[in-house]
Short mmCIF file of C-alpha atoms in Angstrom, two decimals:
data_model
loop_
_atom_site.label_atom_id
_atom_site.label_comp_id
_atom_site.label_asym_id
_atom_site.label_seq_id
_atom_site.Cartn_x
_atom_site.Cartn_y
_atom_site.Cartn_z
CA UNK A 1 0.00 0.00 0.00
CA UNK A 2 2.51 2.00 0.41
CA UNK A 3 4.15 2.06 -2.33
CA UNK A 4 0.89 2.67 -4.28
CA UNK A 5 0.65 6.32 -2.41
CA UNK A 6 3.98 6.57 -3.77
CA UNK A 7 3.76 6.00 -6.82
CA UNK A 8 0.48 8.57 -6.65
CA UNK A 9 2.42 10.90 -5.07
CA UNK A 10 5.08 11.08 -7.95
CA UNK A 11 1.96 11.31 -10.84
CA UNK A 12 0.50 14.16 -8.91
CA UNK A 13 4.12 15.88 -8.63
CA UNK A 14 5.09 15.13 -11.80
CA UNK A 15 1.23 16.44 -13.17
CA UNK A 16 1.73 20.02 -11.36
CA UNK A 17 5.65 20.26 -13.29
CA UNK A 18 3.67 19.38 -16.44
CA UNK A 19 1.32 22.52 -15.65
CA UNK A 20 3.57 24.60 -14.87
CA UNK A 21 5.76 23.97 -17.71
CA UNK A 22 2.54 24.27 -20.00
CA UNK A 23 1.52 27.42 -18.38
CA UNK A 24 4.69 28.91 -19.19
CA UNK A 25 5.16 27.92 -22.86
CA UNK A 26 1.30 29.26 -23.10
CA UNK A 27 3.03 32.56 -21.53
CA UNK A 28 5.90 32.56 -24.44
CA UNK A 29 4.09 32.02 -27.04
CA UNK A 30 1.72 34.81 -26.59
CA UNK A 31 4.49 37.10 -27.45
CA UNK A 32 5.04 35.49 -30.67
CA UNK A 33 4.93 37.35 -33.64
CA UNK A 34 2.79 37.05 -36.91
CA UNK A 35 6.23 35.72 -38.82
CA UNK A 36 7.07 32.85 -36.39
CA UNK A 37 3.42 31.71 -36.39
CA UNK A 38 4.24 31.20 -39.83
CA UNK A 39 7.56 29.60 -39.47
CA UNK A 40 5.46 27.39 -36.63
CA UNK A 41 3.14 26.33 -39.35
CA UNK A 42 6.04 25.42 -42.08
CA UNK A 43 7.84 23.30 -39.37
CA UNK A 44 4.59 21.06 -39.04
CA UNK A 45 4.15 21.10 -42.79
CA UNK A 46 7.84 19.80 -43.44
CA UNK A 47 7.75 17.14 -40.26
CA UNK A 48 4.72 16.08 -42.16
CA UNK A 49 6.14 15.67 -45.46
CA UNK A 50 9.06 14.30 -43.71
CA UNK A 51 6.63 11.43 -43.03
CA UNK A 52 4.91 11.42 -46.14
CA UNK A 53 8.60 10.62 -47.82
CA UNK A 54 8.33 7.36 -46.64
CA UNK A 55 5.18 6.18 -48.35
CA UNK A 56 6.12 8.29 -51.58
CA UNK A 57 9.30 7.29 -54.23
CA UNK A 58 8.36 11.02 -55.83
CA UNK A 59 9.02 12.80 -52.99
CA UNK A 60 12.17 10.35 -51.27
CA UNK A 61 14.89 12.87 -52.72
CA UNK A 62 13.32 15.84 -51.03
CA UNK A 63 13.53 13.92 -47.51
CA UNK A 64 16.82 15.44 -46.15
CA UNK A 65 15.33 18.78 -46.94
CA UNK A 66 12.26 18.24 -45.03
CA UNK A 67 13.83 17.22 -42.09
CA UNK A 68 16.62 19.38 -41.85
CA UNK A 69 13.87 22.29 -42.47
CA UNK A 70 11.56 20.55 -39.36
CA UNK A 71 14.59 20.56 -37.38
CA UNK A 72 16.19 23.56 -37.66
CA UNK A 73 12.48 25.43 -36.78
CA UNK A 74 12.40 22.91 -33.95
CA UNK A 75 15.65 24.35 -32.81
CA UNK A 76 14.35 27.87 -33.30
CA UNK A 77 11.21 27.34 -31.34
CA UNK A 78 13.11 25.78 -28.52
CA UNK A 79 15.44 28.19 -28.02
CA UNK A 80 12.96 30.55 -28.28
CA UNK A 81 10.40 29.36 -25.78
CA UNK A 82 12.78 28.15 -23.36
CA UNK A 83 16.32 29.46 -23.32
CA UNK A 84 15.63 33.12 -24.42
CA UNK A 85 15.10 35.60 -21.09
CA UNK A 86 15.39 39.22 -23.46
CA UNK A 87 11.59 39.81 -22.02
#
């Protein structure tokens, strides 16, 4: 029984970090401009052609392009919710 509470203890301490952490991304990406909603929407686009390249010989030489475009905007949108403290 014990370690039952535990292990309920740890969910409901690891749920409030999850919050938190959502409630601040929510908080950064309020401040995002109308261009990075844009990039936000080609990063999904390429991870999703990314995908696409594997059910599609047309598309299989583009597939290094698509990812490195999905993770370079991952990379952006990382840093940028995260790591950068300018405001």
């Amino acid at each position: 029984m014990k370690q039952a509470y535990e292990i309920l203890d740890c969910s409901a301490q690891m749920k409030d970090r999850l919050v938190l952490c959502a409630r601040y991304g929510m908080a950064k990406i309020k401040t995002f401009e109308l261009w990075e909603f844009g990039l936000f929407k080609l990063c999904l686009v390429c991870f999703g052609a990314w995908l696409a390249t594997a059910f599609s010989k047309v598309m299989k030489k583009f597939k290094h392009v698509f990812f490195f475009t999905f993770l370079i905007s991952c990379i952006y949108f990382i840093w940028r919710i995260f790591l950068d403290t300018e405001e």
